[in-house]
XYZ file of C-alpha atoms in Angstrom:
689
model
C 0.008 -0.003 -0.042
C 2.875 2.287 0.917
C 4.565 1.576 -2.461
C 1.329 2.431 -4.308
C 0.982 5.721 -2.427
C 4.565 6.562 -3.103
C 4.148 5.763 -6.765
C 1.052 7.904 -6.960
C 2.891 10.675 -5.163
C 5.764 10.378 -7.632
C 3.341 10.448 -10.556
C 1.582 13.542 -9.126
C 4.921 15.217 -8.566
C 6.028 14.429 -12.163
C 2.687 15.601 -13.484
C 2.922 18.810 -11.420
C 6.434 19.425 -12.659
C 5.217 18.752 -16.261
C 2.284 21.170 -15.878
C 4.503 23.785 -14.244
C 7.094 23.441 -17.016
C 4.403 23.658 -19.661
C 2.961 26.724 -18.026
C 6.391 28.349 -17.686
C 7.175 27.600 -21.339
C 3.940 29.169 -22.395
C 4.635 32.247 -20.262
C 8.098 32.515 -21.786
C 6.723 32.137 -25.328
C 4.052 34.732 -24.613
C 6.607 37.135 -23.182
C 8.828 36.439 -26.169
C 5.947 37.023 -28.563
C 5.029 40.227 -26.822
C 8.703 41.222 -26.869
C 8.854 40.484 -30.646
C 5.753 42.543 -31.295
C 7.057 45.377 -29.085
C 10.367 45.340 -30.905
C 8.819 45.292 -34.294
C 6.440 48.085 -33.287
C 9.338 50.238 -32.258
C 11.736 49.186 -35.010
C 9.297 49.123 -37.873
C 6.768 51.611 -36.414
C 3.879 49.239 -36.782
C 0.546 50.514 -35.461
C 0.157 48.991 -31.939
C -3.586 48.424 -32.602
C -2.760 46.049 -35.448
C -0.100 43.993 -33.688
C -1.761 40.760 -34.652
C -0.975 41.427 -38.335
C 2.662 41.619 -37.628
C 3.070 37.852 -37.416
C 2.092 37.566 -41.049
C 4.520 40.156 -42.393
C 7.711 39.499 -44.268
C 9.455 41.998 -41.993
C 8.606 39.968 -38.933
C 9.785 36.715 -40.539
C 13.112 38.361 -41.325
C 13.337 39.721 -37.756
C 12.850 36.180 -36.429
C 15.732 35.173 -38.650
C 18.223 37.596 -36.993
C 16.725 38.182 -33.537
C 19.300 35.973 -31.784
C 22.249 37.722 -33.422
C 23.414 40.302 -30.856
C 25.511 42.128 -33.398
C 22.604 42.686 -35.767
C 20.278 43.684 -32.889
C 22.942 46.163 -31.708
C 23.129 47.728 -35.159
C 19.301 47.978 -35.433
C 19.168 49.814 -32.078
C 21.807 52.276 -33.167
C 20.244 53.097 -36.527
C 17.925 56.108 -36.759
C 15.782 55.586 -39.859
C 13.229 52.842 -40.407
C 14.357 52.424 -44.032
C 17.889 51.530 -42.898
C 16.668 49.170 -40.175
C 14.506 47.214 -42.591
C 17.216 46.986 -45.142
C 19.782 45.858 -42.601
C 17.489 43.123 -41.259
C 16.757 41.956 -44.865
C 20.472 41.807 -45.690
C 21.508 39.984 -42.537
C 18.681 37.475 -42.931
C 19.646 36.766 -46.583
C 23.191 36.067 -45.398
C 22.039 33.646 -42.732
C 19.886 31.824 -45.302
C 22.887 31.661 -47.625
C 21.021 33.240 -50.473
C 23.081 36.452 -50.612
C 25.953 35.009 -52.684
C 25.981 32.691 -55.715
C 27.530 29.269 -55.044
C 30.224 29.520 -57.711
C 31.511 31.693 -60.529
C 33.562 30.940 -63.635
C 37.231 31.748 -63.237
C 38.570 32.659 -66.720
C 42.069 33.484 -65.771
C 44.579 31.598 -67.953
C 46.493 30.766 -64.691
C 43.512 28.787 -63.293
C 42.844 25.189 -64.265
C 39.523 23.888 -62.969
C 40.612 20.335 -63.868
C 43.441 20.395 -61.350
C 41.260 21.718 -58.590
C 40.997 19.028 -55.877
C 43.487 16.746 -57.657
C 45.306 14.646 -55.078
C 49.076 15.175 -55.424
C 50.256 12.715 -52.770
C 51.434 12.200 -49.211
C 54.546 14.101 -48.203
C 56.583 14.713 -45.048
C 55.233 17.670 -43.115
C 56.961 21.062 -43.088
C 59.332 21.561 -40.259
C 58.392 23.847 -37.352
C 60.762 26.619 -38.267
C 59.518 27.054 -41.848
C 55.845 26.510 -41.011
C 55.749 29.824 -39.151
C 55.680 31.741 -42.459
C 53.226 29.409 -44.196
C 49.632 30.584 -44.208
C 47.466 28.140 -42.330
C 43.969 27.551 -40.991
C 42.722 25.534 -38.063
C 39.268 24.234 -38.891
C 37.027 22.571 -36.285
C 35.205 21.008 -39.234
C 37.941 20.130 -41.698
C 37.904 18.414 -45.059
C 39.824 18.471 -48.267
C 37.168 20.524 -49.965
C 37.125 23.116 -47.268
C 40.938 23.440 -47.156
C 41.193 23.549 -51.010
C 38.503 26.345 -51.131
C 40.342 28.369 -48.440
C 43.750 28.055 -50.218
C 42.221 28.801 -53.635
C 40.562 31.910 -52.195
C 43.937 32.998 -50.902
C 45.596 32.325 -54.269
C 47.831 29.398 -53.484
C 48.699 26.521 -55.822
C 48.374 23.707 -53.252
C 46.401 22.864 -50.108
C 47.793 20.545 -47.438
C 45.968 18.760 -44.582
C 47.393 17.148 -41.470
C 46.470 16.412 -37.864
C 42.757 16.277 -38.632
C 42.114 19.991 -38.410
C 45.228 21.754 -39.894
C 45.105 23.280 -43.369
C 48.268 24.635 -44.983
C 48.350 26.868 -48.102
C 51.558 26.571 -50.231
C 52.853 27.355 -53.649
C 55.454 24.521 -53.713
C 56.376 21.383 -51.807
C 59.500 19.259 -51.366
C 59.081 16.414 -53.889
C 62.192 14.740 -52.447
C 60.375 14.082 -49.122
C 57.497 11.733 -49.974
C 55.847 9.832 -47.080
C 54.231 6.500 -47.071
C 50.581 6.758 -48.078
C 49.378 5.000 -44.922
C 50.809 7.912 -42.877
C 48.289 10.199 -44.433
C 45.453 7.790 -43.610
C 45.817 7.708 -39.737
C 43.433 10.466 -38.730
C 39.777 10.379 -39.697
C 38.643 13.953 -40.412
C 35.092 12.898 -41.208
C 34.085 12.872 -37.522
C 34.865 16.595 -37.341
C 33.825 17.333 -40.908
C 30.446 18.367 -42.318
C 29.938 14.906 -43.882
C 30.018 12.413 -41.059
C 29.555 9.402 -43.352
C 32.702 10.245 -45.332
C 35.730 7.989 -45.041
C 38.088 10.887 -45.849
C 41.325 11.012 -43.902
C 43.235 14.086 -42.766
C 46.835 12.937 -42.467
C 48.817 12.765 -39.245
C 51.399 14.749 -37.292
C 54.400 14.033 -39.572
C 52.638 13.631 -42.907
C 50.488 15.968 -45.003
C 48.060 15.193 -47.805
C 48.535 17.672 -50.670
C 45.926 18.666 -53.205
C 45.886 21.053 -56.146
C 43.727 24.157 -55.869
C 43.452 24.871 -59.572
C 45.637 27.966 -59.219
C 48.795 27.990 -61.340
C 51.960 29.908 -60.617
C 51.821 33.303 -62.344
C 54.916 35.382 -63.149
C 55.034 38.848 -61.647
C 54.725 41.538 -64.305
C 56.847 44.628 -63.755
C 57.478 47.723 -65.872
C 60.517 49.894 -65.466
C 60.959 53.643 -65.936
C 62.361 54.576 -69.377
C 63.825 57.986 -70.064
C 61.538 60.032 -72.237
C 62.655 60.711 -75.825
C 63.047 64.291 -76.872
C 60.597 63.833 -79.740
C 57.029 62.620 -79.230
C 55.842 60.348 -82.034
C 52.211 59.447 -82.756
C 52.974 55.970 -81.402
C 53.525 57.449 -78.006
C 50.257 59.348 -77.731
C 47.914 58.436 -74.901
C 44.694 59.867 -73.513
C 44.182 59.725 -69.738
C 40.872 59.970 -67.889
C 41.695 61.641 -64.564
C 38.997 60.799 -61.987
C 39.227 63.310 -59.159
C 37.353 62.136 -56.084
C 37.286 65.146 -53.808
C 36.473 65.710 -50.168
C 37.086 68.461 -47.653
C 37.333 72.232 -48.367
C 40.902 72.808 -49.621
C 39.955 74.334 -52.936
C 43.349 76.063 -53.253
C 45.153 72.694 -53.187
C 42.752 71.189 -55.740
C 43.386 74.137 -58.138
C 47.121 73.556 -57.627
C 46.707 69.915 -58.493
C 44.609 70.702 -61.627
C 47.206 73.158 -62.818
C 50.038 70.607 -62.900
C 48.097 67.724 -64.414
C 45.981 69.650 -66.926
C 46.422 69.204 -70.672
C 43.900 69.722 -73.458
C 44.726 66.182 -74.571
C 43.260 64.505 -71.509
C 39.858 64.230 -69.759
C 39.020 65.252 -66.186
C 35.943 64.023 -64.511
C 35.425 65.349 -61.001
C 33.251 64.003 -58.144
C 32.711 65.900 -54.886
C 31.375 64.169 -51.802
C 27.684 65.020 -51.373
C 28.355 66.510 -47.915
C 30.927 68.944 -49.172
C 28.811 71.793 -50.604
C 31.541 74.398 -50.212
C 33.977 72.400 -52.346
C 31.307 71.701 -54.953
C 30.222 75.356 -55.204
C 33.787 76.622 -55.360
C 34.647 74.183 -58.191
C 31.538 75.229 -60.192
C 32.736 78.847 -59.863
C 36.232 77.913 -61.030
C 35.054 75.853 -63.946
C 32.493 78.480 -65.071
C 35.435 80.715 -65.902
C 36.744 78.180 -68.468
C 33.580 77.289 -70.250
C 32.554 77.092 -73.058
C 36.097 76.743 -74.331
C 37.062 73.902 -72.024
C 35.034 70.808 -72.738
C 37.380 68.159 -71.284
C 36.483 68.877 -67.611
C 33.186 67.574 -66.237
C 31.843 68.110 -62.737
C 29.510 65.180 -61.830
C 26.136 66.409 -60.701
C 25.032 63.155 -59.066
C 27.015 63.049 -55.855
C 27.764 60.133 -53.480
C 28.573 60.185 -49.776
C 32.074 58.770 -50.065
C 32.817 58.161 -46.362
C 35.877 56.135 -45.376
C 35.559 52.483 -46.374
C 32.116 52.964 -47.946
C 30.682 50.935 -50.805
C 29.424 54.193 -52.345
C 32.991 55.029 -53.375
C 32.986 51.959 -55.645
C 29.555 52.997 -57.034
C 30.923 56.427 -57.775
C 33.796 54.941 -59.787
C 31.359 52.892 -61.960
C 29.137 55.960 -62.385
C 32.029 58.028 -63.642
C 33.210 55.328 -66.057
C 29.648 54.874 -67.416
C 29.226 58.599 -67.868
C 32.096 58.706 -70.346
C 30.146 56.317 -72.573
C 27.260 58.709 -73.111
C 29.181 62.018 -73.188
C 30.292 63.451 -76.546
C 33.949 62.773 -77.341
C 34.617 61.140 -73.940
C 34.714 57.451 -75.021
C 38.221 57.165 -76.467
C 40.558 57.327 -73.471
C 43.262 54.734 -72.758
C 43.641 54.777 -68.927
C 41.681 55.988 -65.910
C 43.593 57.259 -62.909
C 41.856 58.139 -59.669
C 43.249 60.967 -57.537
C 42.040 62.673 -54.343
C 42.524 66.214 -53.089
C 45.480 64.851 -51.047
C 47.353 63.413 -54.104
C 50.030 65.265 -55.985
C 52.304 64.278 -58.875
C 56.023 63.912 -58.303
C 57.158 63.553 -61.948
C 56.199 65.640 -65.007
C 52.953 64.899 -66.868
C 55.005 64.391 -70.066
C 56.871 61.512 -68.458
C 53.622 59.912 -67.252
C 52.225 60.148 -70.787
C 55.363 58.505 -72.219
C 55.276 55.730 -69.639
C 51.592 54.847 -70.160
C 51.863 55.119 -73.957
C 54.501 52.376 -73.889
C 52.252 50.121 -71.786
C 48.752 50.437 -73.249
C 46.348 47.776 -72.166
C 48.051 47.037 -68.824
C 46.538 47.425 -65.346
C 48.622 49.029 -62.621
C 47.604 47.806 -59.124
C 49.408 47.677 -55.825
C 48.856 44.362 -54.048
C 48.921 43.638 -50.292
C 51.800 41.099 -50.561
C 52.070 37.364 -50.414
C 49.891 36.286 -47.470
C 46.334 36.756 -48.788
C 44.881 34.677 -45.966
C 46.158 37.204 -43.410
C 44.994 40.069 -45.663
C 41.458 38.639 -45.832
C 41.302 38.591 -42.045
C 42.844 41.984 -41.423
C 40.828 43.598 -44.181
C 37.552 42.452 -42.611
C 36.459 40.554 -45.729
C 34.937 37.765 -43.694
C 32.404 40.235 -42.304
C 29.170 41.582 -43.851
C 28.950 45.418 -43.997
C 26.021 47.640 -44.898
C 26.103 51.332 -45.821
C 23.301 53.518 -44.644
C 22.950 56.838 -42.840
C 26.460 57.815 -44.007
C 27.908 54.947 -42.018
C 29.238 51.449 -42.640
C 27.539 49.025 -40.234
C 28.966 45.587 -39.458
C 26.224 42.943 -39.561
C 28.244 39.914 -38.507
C 30.023 37.170 -40.466
C 29.700 36.812 -44.259
C 28.179 33.444 -45.302
C 30.742 32.658 -47.930
C 32.534 33.651 -51.135
C 31.709 31.900 -54.476
C 33.666 28.755 -55.344
C 36.605 28.994 -57.831
C 37.284 32.677 -56.985
C 40.543 33.896 -55.478
C 40.432 37.093 -53.382
C 43.081 39.746 -53.903
C 43.466 43.320 -52.782
C 45.774 46.157 -51.803
C 45.625 49.889 -52.535
C 42.440 51.624 -53.633
C 44.438 53.937 -55.910
C 44.695 52.528 -59.402
C 45.609 52.979 -63.048
C 43.185 50.936 -65.115
C 43.131 50.314 -68.866
C 39.963 51.467 -70.616
C 38.916 47.976 -71.643
C 39.256 46.619 -68.111
C 37.479 49.589 -66.559
C 34.518 49.183 -68.888
C 34.512 45.429 -68.302
C 34.367 46.101 -64.560
C 31.260 48.273 -65.020
C 29.555 45.890 -67.524
C 26.773 43.421 -67.131
C 28.949 40.366 -67.797
C 28.395 37.725 -65.149
C 31.664 37.875 -63.231
C 31.875 41.694 -62.737
C 28.116 41.899 -62.151
C 28.155 39.255 -59.334
C 31.325 40.610 -57.819
C 29.744 44.090 -57.702
C 26.865 42.637 -55.681
C 29.348 40.958 -53.276
C 31.582 43.937 -52.886
C 28.627 46.299 -52.220
C 28.723 44.784 -48.719
C 32.448 44.788 -48.176
C 34.466 47.312 -46.170
C 36.923 49.339 -48.329
C 35.646 47.697 -51.508
C 37.868 49.719 -53.933
C 40.847 48.106 -52.213
C 39.735 44.650 -53.258
C 37.217 44.722 -56.140
C 39.461 45.536 -59.068
C 42.252 43.258 -57.791
C 39.804 40.342 -57.386
C 38.095 40.939 -60.724
C 41.465 41.055 -62.539
C 42.719 37.934 -60.734
C 39.743 35.823 -61.872
C 39.268 37.136 -65.409
C 41.093 37.089 -68.682
C 42.903 40.246 -67.589
C 44.890 38.400 -64.890
C 48.021 38.402 -66.969
C 47.791 42.114 -67.704
C 48.268 43.274 -64.104
C 51.483 45.169 -63.378
C 52.922 45.122 -59.829
C 52.650 48.664 -58.445
C 50.143 51.502 -58.961
C 52.633 54.173 -59.908
C 52.332 56.049 -56.619
C 53.923 56.404 -53.207
C 51.892 56.328 -49.993
C 53.292 57.734 -46.744
C 52.587 54.855 -44.428
C 53.541 55.144 -40.749
C 51.480 52.330 -39.328
C 51.824 52.952 -35.666
C 50.516 56.552 -35.876
C 48.352 56.012 -38.953
C 46.326 53.228 -37.343
C 44.834 55.356 -34.589
C 41.258 54.782 -35.543
C 39.182 56.530 -32.844
C 37.962 59.151 -35.346
C 36.630 56.462 -37.722
C 34.109 55.198 -35.197
C 31.756 57.964 -36.222
C 31.428 56.502 -39.710
C 32.294 52.823 -39.567
C 32.115 49.766 -37.340
C 35.790 49.005 -37.988
C 39.326 50.079 -37.214
C 41.401 50.962 -40.249
C 44.702 52.658 -41.125
C 45.380 55.765 -43.170
C 48.637 57.250 -44.501
C 50.083 60.380 -42.945
C 50.676 63.714 -44.594
C 54.111 64.348 -46.082
C 56.229 67.101 -44.410
C 59.340 68.687 -45.693
C 61.389 66.058 -43.865
C 59.761 63.382 -45.981
C 60.685 65.013 -49.278
C 63.542 62.594 -49.945
C 60.949 59.815 -50.313
C 59.599 61.246 -53.547
C 62.710 62.903 -54.963
C 63.202 62.669 -58.724
C 65.848 59.947 -58.428
C 63.668 57.841 -56.121
C 60.496 58.324 -58.191
C 62.238 57.259 -61.446
C 63.742 54.175 -59.801
C 60.499 52.725 -58.541
C 58.748 54.194 -60.701
C 56.197 56.459 -59.077
C 54.384 59.429 -60.649
C 52.106 60.382 -57.760
C 52.381 60.504 -53.976
C 49.976 60.867 -51.079
C 49.095 62.344 -48.749
C 49.714 66.089 -48.989
C 47.931 68.748 -46.993
C 48.900 72.372 -47.236
C 47.726 73.365 -43.748
C 50.277 70.891 -42.407
C 53.077 71.361 -44.903
C 52.834 73.597 -47.941
C 56.548 73.264 -48.441
C 56.218 69.533 -49.151
C 53.755 70.375 -51.964
C 56.086 73.100 -53.294
C 58.969 70.706 -53.590
C 56.810 68.222 -55.508
C 55.473 70.979 -57.745
C 59.053 72.115 -58.608
C 59.867 68.541 -59.699
C 56.710 68.232 -61.768
C 57.129 71.594 -63.477
C 60.831 71.253 -64.156
C 60.068 70.975 -67.910
C 57.698 74.030 -67.632
C 59.485 76.060 -64.985
C 58.173 79.344 -66.484
C 54.632 78.327 -65.305
C 55.432 78.771 -61.604
C 56.871 81.654 -59.614
C 58.890 80.144 -56.732
C 59.806 83.675 -55.526
C 56.217 84.781 -55.017
C 55.464 85.690 -51.435
C 52.500 83.234 -51.308
C 54.490 80.287 -52.638
C 54.984 78.581 -49.228
C 51.939 80.141 -47.537
C 48.598 78.537 -47.278
C 44.993 79.360 -46.348
C 41.920 77.236 -45.971
C 38.243 78.188 -45.550
C 36.567 76.380 -42.686
C 33.333 78.409 -42.425
C 31.108 80.015 -45.018
C 27.727 81.535 -44.240
C 26.347 80.340 -47.559
C 26.622 76.735 -46.437
C 26.491 76.718 -42.662
C 25.637 78.807 -39.580
C 27.205 78.916 -36.189
C 25.663 81.059 -33.496
C 28.837 80.584 -31.409
C 31.231 81.819 -34.128
C 28.907 84.693 -35.084
C 28.605 85.991 -31.517
C 32.332 85.614 -31.010
C 33.145 87.564 -34.216
C 30.823 90.386 -33.224
C 33.002 90.948 -30.108
C 36.218 91.420 -32.107
C 36.127 95.260 -32.375
C 35.837 95.645 -28.606
C 38.478 93.028 -27.927
C 40.852 94.581 -30.456
C 39.989 98.159 -29.344
C 39.003 99.287 -32.868
C 36.909 102.233 -31.745
C 35.823 103.297 -35.224
C 33.991 100.075 -35.707
C 32.676 99.943 -32.155
C 31.197 103.440 -32.326
C 30.030 103.828 -35.895
C 29.307 100.386 -37.305
C 26.931 97.594 -36.469
C 27.843 93.932 -37.225
C 25.355 92.182 -39.440
C 26.676 88.671 -40.044
C 29.780 86.545 -40.071
C 30.594 85.849 -43.748
C 33.518 83.413 -43.527
C 36.453 82.197 -41.535
C 39.776 81.169 -43.008
C 42.755 79.452 -41.490
C 45.999 81.038 -42.495
C 49.576 79.775 -42.139
C 52.705 81.821 -42.970
C 54.963 78.746 -43.314
C 55.253 75.149 -42.118
C 56.542 76.073 -38.655
C 54.306 79.062 -38.030
C 51.207 78.941 -35.808
C 47.853 78.863 -37.523
C 46.121 82.279 -37.569
C 42.523 82.660 -38.621
C 40.751 85.358 -40.553
C 37.098 86.077 -39.752
C 35.281 88.200 -42.354
C 32.379 90.168 -40.923
C 29.805 92.283 -42.751
C 29.150 95.649 -41.088
C 26.554 98.382 -41.599
C 28.163 101.758 -40.955
C 26.949 105.348 -41.074
C 24.792 106.281 -44.089
C 23.748 102.599 -44.246
C 26.869 101.619 -46.108
C 27.669 97.949 -45.894
C 31.207 96.693 -45.954
C 33.078 93.456 -45.278
C 35.942 93.681 -42.852
C 38.614 90.968 -42.204
C 40.475 90.512 -38.919
C 43.735 88.640 -38.539
C 43.491 86.714 -35.250
C 46.126 84.735 -33.446
C 44.756 82.361 -30.844
C 47.021 81.672 -27.950
C 46.449 77.928 -27.459
C 49.869 77.296 -25.954
C 50.512 77.624 -22.256
C 53.788 78.876 -20.794
C 55.391 76.432 -18.345
C 56.574 78.671 -15.534
C 58.280 75.944 -13.524
C 59.446 72.390 -13.918
C 56.814 69.737 -13.292
C 57.954 66.172 -12.807
C 55.978 62.873 -12.750
C 57.374 59.383 -12.739
C 60.659 60.410 -14.317
C 59.081 62.667 -16.899
C 59.039 66.414 -17.180
C 56.101 68.388 -18.556
C 57.374 70.166 -21.625
C 54.369 71.669 -23.322
C 50.524 71.959 -23.052
C 48.221 72.859 -25.892
C 44.484 72.815 -25.852
C 41.711 72.847 -28.502
C 38.970 70.678 -29.956
C 38.374 68.281 -32.829
C 41.738 66.584 -32.310
C 43.160 64.633 -35.248
C 45.033 61.788 -33.545
C 46.839 60.692 -36.659
C 48.267 64.061 -37.606
C 48.342 65.223 -33.961
C 46.691 68.619 -34.635
C 43.365 70.263 -33.684
C 41.018 70.582 -36.608
C 39.029 73.322 -34.960
C 41.339 76.035 -36.267
C 39.598 78.839 -34.367
C 39.751 76.878 -31.109
C 36.502 78.449 -29.984
C 34.381 76.258 -27.782
C 31.116 76.832 -26.054
C 31.553 74.245 -23.338
C 34.457 72.633 -21.606
C 35.327 70.150 -24.344
C 39.041 70.630 -25.062
C 41.564 67.769 -25.158
C 45.068 68.378 -23.923
C 47.962 67.316 -26.204
C 50.864 66.652 -23.844
C 54.494 66.166 -24.960
C 56.948 64.420 -22.570
C 60.633 63.675 -22.529
C 62.591 61.379 -20.284
C 64.786 62.732 -17.527
C 68.229 60.973 -17.673
């Protein structure tokens, strides 16, 4: 009887636990459902009275697809517009369902043989520990020959090797004199960790590696040397260049200086200005209006893109510019396209660039990342899915895959492309069309798209090593990426501005030896002298076109405020106080300030402090209006009156300001006028011996 009661009690307890569990599960589901509806109401702004309809919407289905991905949810919460939120959810869900990318593409490079892809080469002794440190490798939890081959093909290697179940090595050659017995490559079963558990595939052992072909064949490196220009120019050495100027910022003076040294009636100049830079766009329109209708080889693009750092819109802009030349009169016969920014400047004469390109028509000049593509893919963030919206690149998690048979390549986003290749890249052919879709969701797509397209197309044997330019890389300082967080979910590096101490890097002798025809970055507000040195080299064949003795030759000025495009109550109020502060009684007593017209940063030379020039419109007696400029020197440097020591260091200097540029180590608020306490000290230290 006791046993029966105990059994009944146990049954009742189990039943109670079951009921309680069922009830708890329902409560959780109801809470989850309510949470889903609430989230969708807030994210998609669905009418709360019609919440029951949300379960039948495509938007809600896609939200269910990504709701457990914390990275996607974080992005959605940070986005401001409903359009961007919906598009981000749709893209992330498509990636998770593996419908975002085609399974495979045709690789038409002559140095790729699909028949040798996956071909088993044999079993060989493993690489020794000292040499293996420089060999690209992967460690796959789910390893197989197919997965390893795909990874090594993507990285551009000739062979893939597997050992120790989960190790995958990518190599271009192997030691044929060190074969291993086949049974040594059959010791470890990789199928138990692989995606196909029924497979009998083996993954080598510790001292032996199974080697397979990837389909990639060794390709010779194509280089082109500098050749001294002949005195006479024959028709065979004529070339037409399409200069694509992709401009940002406000330094119109430096842009005009660039145009002056690269301009020729023989070439074409298509100019794009970032859609956020209205001052630059308007200034260029004014400059170009003075040339028309006589100058028909310069075109300012009216459709503008927001070309933020790393954005996919920059790649879209390049295609837009190339396609424009197909529909414009007399713009369809160029030989090369060269992209330049406002920070680029030539270092050799235009005539020598023409001669160099005329000798190498049909070639593509690209600067690659180096040998280890596997490391580049990881550092470049290519394994992540990015999405551009709200003038920002959002990271939406891992990319599902890249197409089979495609190797990834990349390097610099500054290029010299042949006309045929550039038009092929913008065409509706399958390979460029599908790659454009893929790279629309890649960070820094211009750094990888053209390299990857060339590597997998018939143009792969037309790529020259080097993009004919020098970049001033200083990785430690250039990789301070705090400023990028405003526009991208990524940390990237940028080159630094050349100063006069860097001029040896782009001297005529060095430039001819490499060869390089352009260098970056230059910025006049940091070093006008560096630009002047480059200009003297470029114009040495036309020295009568520049006046190096002119008083403004090494001076610079930069507009950073214009009332036609922006308004600042803080700057306006501050400028109205200038007459009293400067004790100009005539203005104080007889004139009334109306508005602040502009503010310009001015620098006498490279080592001088930055002054700024506010221009204010006044209404004086008899209702006469006049614009008056003030030259203002802001004292942002503090005097150290006594030695201050801390932990073996002495305080040497203190400067304060706002909008600090951590890479160039300067304040970008040239007026240094702040309304609240938001200045950042820039402290220099030196060690006490």
